[in-house]
mmCIF file of C-alpha atoms in Angstrom:
data_model
loop_
_atom_site.group_PDB
_atom_site.id
_atom_site.type_symbol
_atom_site.label_atom_id
_atom_site.label_comp_id
_atom_site.label_asym_id
_atom_site.label_seq_id
_atom_site.Cartn_x
_atom_site.Cartn_y
_atom_site.Cartn_z
ATOM 1 C CA MET A 1 196.303 237.407 77.830
ATOM 2 C CA ASN A 2 195.352 240.398 79.933
ATOM 3 C CA ILE A 3 196.207 240.824 83.602
ATOM 4 C CA ARG A 4 192.736 239.930 84.807
ATOM 5 C CA ALA A 5 192.757 236.627 82.910
ATOM 6 C CA LYS A 6 196.204 235.758 84.255
ATOM 7 C CA MET A 7 195.086 236.414 87.827
ATOM 8 C CA LEU A 8 191.946 234.362 87.355
ATOM 9 C CA VAL A 9 193.909 231.404 85.956
ATOM 10 C CA CYS A 10 196.523 231.459 88.719
ATOM 11 C CA PHE A 11 194.049 231.823 91.547
ATOM 12 C CA THR A 12 191.798 229.153 90.024
ATOM 13 C CA VAL A 13 194.694 226.701 89.940
ATOM 14 C CA PHE A 14 195.563 227.673 93.506
ATOM 15 C CA LEU A 15 192.013 227.111 94.741
ATOM 16 C CA VAL A 16 191.672 223.782 92.888
ATOM 17 C CA LEU A 17 194.874 222.436 94.435
ATOM 18 C CA LEU A 18 193.864 223.673 97.880
ATOM 19 C CA ASN A 19 190.372 222.188 97.666
ATOM 20 C CA ALA A 20 191.752 218.896 96.337
ATOM 21 C CA ALA A 21 194.050 218.602 99.347
ATOM 22 C CA VAL A 22 191.238 219.484 101.766
ATOM 23 C CA PHE A 23 188.879 217.004 100.064
ATOM 24 C CA LEU A 24 191.487 214.242 100.352
ATOM 25 C CA LEU A 25 191.815 214.880 104.082
ATOM 26 C CA TYR A 26 188.036 214.999 104.474
ATOM 27 C CA GLN A 27 187.473 211.787 102.491
ATOM 28 C CA THR A 28 190.071 209.884 104.485
ATOM 29 C CA SER A 29 188.582 211.153 107.735
ATOM 30 C CA GLU A 30 185.073 210.122 106.615
ATOM 31 C CA GLU A 31 186.257 206.592 105.797
ATOM 32 C CA MET A 32 187.854 206.272 109.225
ATOM 33 C CA MET A 33 184.716 207.558 110.975
ATOM 34 C CA ASP A 34 182.500 205.237 108.959
ATOM 35 C CA GLU A 35 184.589 202.210 109.923
ATOM 36 C CA TYR A 36 184.558 203.330 113.554
ATOM 37 C CA ASP A 37 180.783 203.856 113.430
ATOM 38 C CA GLN A 38 180.160 200.373 112.017
ATOM 39 C CA ARG A 39 182.316 198.771 114.689
ATOM 40 C CA MET A 40 180.530 200.659 117.452
ATOM 41 C CA ARG A 41 177.159 199.629 116.012
ATOM 42 C CA ARG A 42 178.216 195.976 116.153
ATOM 43 C CA LEU A 43 179.375 196.337 119.754
ATOM 44 C CA LEU A 44 176.141 198.040 120.784
ATOM 45 C CA LEU A 45 174.060 195.453 118.947
ATOM 46 C CA LEU A 46 175.901 192.561 120.577
ATOM 47 C CA ASN A 47 175.423 194.154 123.965
ATOM 48 C CA GLU A 48 171.723 194.682 123.229
ATOM 49 C CA VAL A 49 171.329 191.037 122.186
ATOM 50 C CA SER A 50 172.988 189.907 125.405
ATOM 51 C CA GLN A 51 170.582 192.003 127.477
ATOM 52 C CA ARG A 52 167.534 190.861 125.494
ATOM 53 C CA VAL A 53 168.465 187.200 125.873
ATOM 54 C CA SER A 54 168.825 187.693 129.610
ATOM 55 C CA HIS A 55 165.492 189.527 129.860
ATOM 56 C CA LEU A 56 163.720 186.878 127.783
ATOM 57 C CA THR A 57 164.902 184.032 129.976
ATOM 58 C CA GLU A 58 163.913 185.966 133.101
ATOM 59 C CA GLN A 59 160.411 186.678 131.783
ATOM 60 C CA LEU A 60 160.011 183.110 130.537
ATOM 61 C CA ASN A 61 160.946 181.708 133.943
ATOM 62 C CA ALA A 62 158.614 184.143 135.650
ATOM 63 C CA TYR A 63 155.773 183.216 133.285
ATOM 64 C CA VAL A 64 155.999 179.459 133.804
ATOM 65 C CA SER A 65 156.411 180.001 137.555
ATOM 66 C CA GLU A 66 153.765 182.662 138.200
ATOM 67 C CA LYS A 67 151.503 182.029 135.190
ATOM 68 C CA GLU A 68 150.729 185.743 134.899
ATOM 69 C CA GLY A 69 149.953 187.488 131.639
ATOM 70 C CA LYS A 70 152.290 190.416 132.253
ATOM 71 C CA TYR A 71 155.272 188.062 132.124
ATOM 72 C CA ALA A 72 153.966 186.477 128.945
ATOM 73 C CA ARG A 73 153.630 189.898 127.307
ATOM 74 C CA ALA A 74 157.130 190.911 128.427
ATOM 75 C CA TYR A 75 158.480 187.620 127.067
ATOM 76 C CA GLU A 76 156.748 188.138 123.716
ATOM 77 C CA GLN A 77 158.215 191.635 123.444
ATOM 78 C CA GLN A 78 161.772 190.330 123.889
ATOM 79 C CA TYR A 79 161.051 187.416 121.555
ATOM 80 C CA ARG A 80 159.817 189.685 118.749
ATOM 81 C CA TRP A 81 162.818 191.986 119.082
ATOM 82 C CA LEU A 82 165.300 189.138 118.802
ATOM 83 C CA GLN A 83 163.410 187.645 115.889
ATOM 84 C CA GLN A 84 163.285 190.975 114.027
ATOM 85 C CA GLN A 85 166.922 191.874 114.724
ATOM 86 C CA ARG A 86 168.301 188.456 113.837
ATOM 87 C CA ARG A 87 168.799 189.307 110.171
ATOM 88 C CA GLN A 88 170.309 192.696 110.949
ATOM 89 C CA LEU A 89 172.617 191.005 113.420
ATOM 90 C CA ALA A 90 173.692 188.490 110.785
ATOM 91 C CA ALA A 91 174.392 191.298 108.304
ATOM 92 C CA ASN A 92 176.466 193.203 110.859
ATOM 93 C CA LEU A 93 178.423 190.167 111.989
ATOM 94 C CA ALA A 94 179.115 189.080 108.408
ATOM 95 C CA VAL A 95 182.003 191.560 108.221
ATOM 96 C CA LEU A 96 183.840 189.841 111.066
ATOM 97 C CA SER A 97 186.999 187.998 110.144
ATOM 98 C CA ASP A 98 185.688 184.815 111.809
ATOM 99 C CA ARG A 99 182.629 184.190 109.629
ATOM 100 C CA LEU A 100 182.111 180.719 111.083
ATOM 101 C CA ALA A 101 181.692 182.209 114.564
ATOM 102 C CA ALA A 102 179.190 184.721 113.172
ATOM 103 C CA GLU A 103 177.160 181.973 111.482
ATOM 104 C CA ASN A 104 177.210 179.824 114.623
ATOM 105 C CA TYR A 105 176.047 182.798 116.647
ATOM 106 C CA GLU A 106 173.113 183.368 114.296
ATOM 107 C CA HIS A 107 172.117 179.691 114.422
ATOM 108 C CA MET A 108 172.407 179.765 118.196
ATOM 109 C CA ILE A 109 169.895 182.619 118.355
ATOM 110 C CA GLU A 110 167.550 180.661 116.083
ATOM 111 C CA SER A 111 167.803 177.611 118.343
ATOM 112 C CA PHE A 112 167.287 179.760 121.416
ATOM 113 C CA LEU A 113 164.109 181.313 120.004
ATOM 114 C CA GLU A 114 162.839 177.927 118.859
ATOM 115 C CA GLU A 115 163.364 176.315 122.272
ATOM 116 C CA ALA A 116 161.751 179.295 124.010
ATOM 117 C CA ALA A 117 158.701 179.063 121.726
ATOM 118 C CA LEU A 118 158.424 175.307 122.349
ATOM 119 C CA THR A 119 158.642 175.929 126.085
ATOM 120 C CA VAL A 120 155.678 178.304 125.956
ATOM 121 C CA TYR A 121 153.725 175.997 123.628
ATOM 122 C CA HIS A 122 154.070 172.910 125.813
ATOM 123 C CA PHE A 123 153.526 174.923 128.992
ATOM 124 C CA GLN A 124 150.227 176.259 127.678
ATOM 125 C CA ALA A 125 149.315 172.728 126.512
ATOM 126 C CA GLY A 126 149.992 171.369 129.994
ATOM 127 C CA ASN A 127 152.837 169.060 128.956
ATOM 128 C CA ILE A 128 154.956 169.506 132.071
ATOM 129 C CA LYS A 129 157.699 167.067 131.118
ATOM 130 C CA LEU A 130 158.140 168.528 127.627
ATOM 131 C CA TYR A 131 158.059 172.193 128.622
ATOM 132 C CA SER A 132 160.541 171.511 131.445
ATOM 133 C CA SER A 133 162.889 169.855 128.983
ATOM 134 C CA HIS A 134 162.657 172.746 126.506
ATOM 135 C CA LEU A 135 163.013 175.309 129.299
ATOM 136 C CA HIS A 136 166.205 173.596 130.439
ATOM 137 C CA GLU A 137 167.502 173.634 126.858
ATOM 138 C CA THR A 138 166.541 177.304 126.527
ATOM 139 C CA MET A 139 168.563 178.135 129.612
ATOM 140 C CA ASN A 140 171.566 176.194 128.332
ATOM 141 C CA ILE A 141 171.514 177.944 124.964
ATOM 142 C CA ALA A 142 171.106 181.304 126.715
ATOM 143 C CA SER A 143 174.241 180.558 128.719
ATOM 144 C CA PHE A 144 176.135 179.643 125.538
ATOM 145 C CA LEU A 145 174.836 182.794 123.866
ATOM 146 C CA GLN A 146 176.078 185.004 126.685
ATOM 147 C CA GLU A 147 179.491 183.368 126.548
ATOM 148 C CA GLU A 148 179.712 183.639 122.764
ATOM 149 C CA THR A 149 178.567 187.265 122.903
ATOM 150 C CA LEU A 150 181.427 188.060 125.273
ATOM 151 C CA ASN A 151 183.839 186.311 122.886
ATOM 152 C CA LEU A 152 182.571 188.321 119.910
ATOM 153 C CA ILE A 153 182.752 191.570 121.872
ATOM 154 C CA ASP A 154 186.297 190.688 122.927
ATOM 155 C CA ASP A 155 187.227 190.047 119.277
ATOM 156 C CA GLU A 156 185.700 193.387 118.292
ATOM 157 C CA LEU A 157 187.573 195.231 121.027
ATOM 158 C CA THR A 158 190.831 193.562 120.013
ATOM 159 C CA ALA A 159 190.264 194.630 116.412
ATOM 160 C CA TYR A 160 189.279 198.090 117.629
ATOM 161 C CA GLN A 161 192.557 198.413 119.504
ATOM 162 C CA LYS A 162 194.416 197.821 116.253
ATOM 163 C CA GLN A 163 192.136 200.298 114.502
ATOM 164 C CA TYR A 164 192.697 202.833 117.275
ATOM 165 C CA ASP A 165 196.468 202.562 116.812
ATOM 166 C CA GLU A 166 195.977 203.078 113.087
ATOM 167 C CA VAL A 167 193.675 206.055 113.716
ATOM 168 C CA ALA A 168 196.242 207.593 116.067
ATOM 169 C CA ARG A 169 198.931 207.184 113.416
ATOM 170 C CA ARG A 170 196.701 208.707 110.749
ATOM 171 C CA ASN A 171 195.840 211.608 113.037
ATOM 172 C CA ARG A 172 199.524 212.372 113.406
ATOM 173 C CA ASP A 173 199.871 212.215 109.637
ATOM 174 C CA PHE A 174 196.879 214.523 109.277
ATOM 175 C CA ARG A 175 198.439 217.037 111.628
ATOM 176 C CA TYR A 176 201.637 217.008 109.622
ATOM 177 C CA MET A 177 199.679 217.239 106.370
ATOM 178 C CA GLY A 178 197.636 220.112 107.774
ATOM 179 C CA MET A 179 200.748 221.965 108.843
ATOM 180 C CA GLY A 180 202.363 221.267 105.486
ATOM 181 C CA LEU A 181 199.224 222.431 103.682
ATOM 182 C CA PHE A 182 199.174 225.635 105.730
ATOM 183 C CA VAL A 183 202.848 226.381 105.066
ATOM 184 C CA THR A 184 202.507 225.502 101.374
ATOM 185 C CA THR A 185 199.412 227.677 101.024
ATOM 186 C CA LEU A 186 201.134 230.566 102.770
ATOM 187 C CA LEU A 187 204.268 230.304 100.635
ATOM 188 C CA PHE A 188 202.289 229.895 97.436
ATOM 189 C CA GLY A 189 200.141 232.904 98.306
ATOM 190 C CA VAL A 190 203.235 235.000 99.045
ATOM 191 C CA LEU A 191 204.857 233.895 95.773
ATOM 192 C CA LEU A 192 201.709 234.785 93.834
ATOM 193 C CA ALA A 193 201.560 238.175 95.517
ATOM 194 C CA VAL A 194 205.241 238.868 94.814
ATOM 195 C CA PHE A 195 204.917 237.621 91.224
ATOM 196 C CA PHE A 196 201.868 239.695 90.377
ATOM 197 C CA SER A 197 203.102 242.792 92.181
ATOM 198 C CA GLY A 198 206.376 242.543 90.262
ATOM 199 C CA ARG A 199 204.629 241.928 86.934
ATOM 200 C CA LEU A 200 202.272 244.825 87.512
ATOM 201 C CA THR A 201 204.660 247.382 88.958
ATOM 202 C CA LYS A 202 207.790 246.787 86.843
ATOM 203 C CA PRO A 203 206.380 248.266 83.571
ATOM 204 C CA ILE A 204 204.889 251.169 85.545
ATOM 205 C CA ILE A 205 208.251 251.863 87.212
ATOM 206 C CA LEU A 206 210.020 251.822 83.818
ATOM 207 C CA LEU A 207 207.477 254.198 82.372
ATOM 208 C CA SER A 208 207.755 256.469 85.416
ATOM 209 C CA ARG A 209 211.550 256.626 85.114
ATOM 210 C CA ALA A 210 211.339 257.317 81.395
ATOM 211 C CA ALA A 211 208.793 260.073 82.065
ATOM 212 C CA GLN A 212 211.036 261.609 84.717
ATOM 213 C CA ALA A 213 214.022 261.524 82.325
ATOM 214 C CA ILE A 214 212.002 263.169 79.580
ATOM 215 C CA GLY A 215 210.705 265.725 82.050
ATOM 216 C CA ALA A 216 214.319 266.509 82.974
ATOM 217 C CA GLY A 217 215.178 267.085 79.318
ATOM 218 C CA ARG A 218 216.988 263.818 78.667
ATOM 219 C CA LEU A 219 215.459 262.669 75.420
ATOM 220 C CA ASP A 220 218.199 260.232 74.439
ATOM 221 C CA GLY A 221 217.328 257.595 76.996
ATOM 222 C CA PRO A 222 216.621 253.956 76.070
ATOM 223 C CA ASP A 223 213.267 253.045 74.649
ATOM 224 C CA VAL A 224 210.734 251.487 76.985
ATOM 225 C CA ASN A 225 209.789 248.222 75.261
ATOM 226 C CA PRO A 226 206.816 246.224 76.601
ATOM 227 C CA THR A 227 207.800 242.806 77.891
ATOM 228 C CA THR A 228 204.288 241.428 78.383
ATOM 229 C CA ASN A 229 201.277 241.052 76.128
ATOM 230 C CA ASP A 230 198.759 242.741 78.421
ATOM 231 C CA GLU A 231 197.633 246.198 79.530
#
């Protein structure tokens, strides 16, 4: 194998090992960021649901009190958002450890939307007793929803605290791995440089000494035998 092929093989192995180590660090970091991103999405979604529930009840109360169309339109906007996001919310909450709480939360939103719709229906039909009853139930469910939302957010934050401790530990490990990778790369590069410089210069030095001896008239010196199968 010639010198060029040897250098290519060694540096290829060096680059493969280096890239494998970097890829491992990158992949682990991506997994951590993905888990963090999902948890933050759940927190933001829960907070958004809490705000939408509050806005819906406010607009519903204003509508049945003032009987103005702008409140009805604002109510319908909040209603549609909650109805559309209900499935996404269920999918996001499904990863929680307490699946029963997630299912109850989803059913609570369904009941809330149903009672709100019945309130509007009976109000528009003029059934005062029925719409008052459903409005009262809507308000009760909204209160339960707000309380349960706070519980779910608290559970998420508690789990996040554990994740944060794990992330901090992994970051320390990454720093040590990065430092180790840097030192290893430096040492390996120096060893390669020393190895190749020695392999390249040793035969040349032997030939130079033999040439100097011959030039000085010493023809009985030892033979210069090649030790490598290259140039």
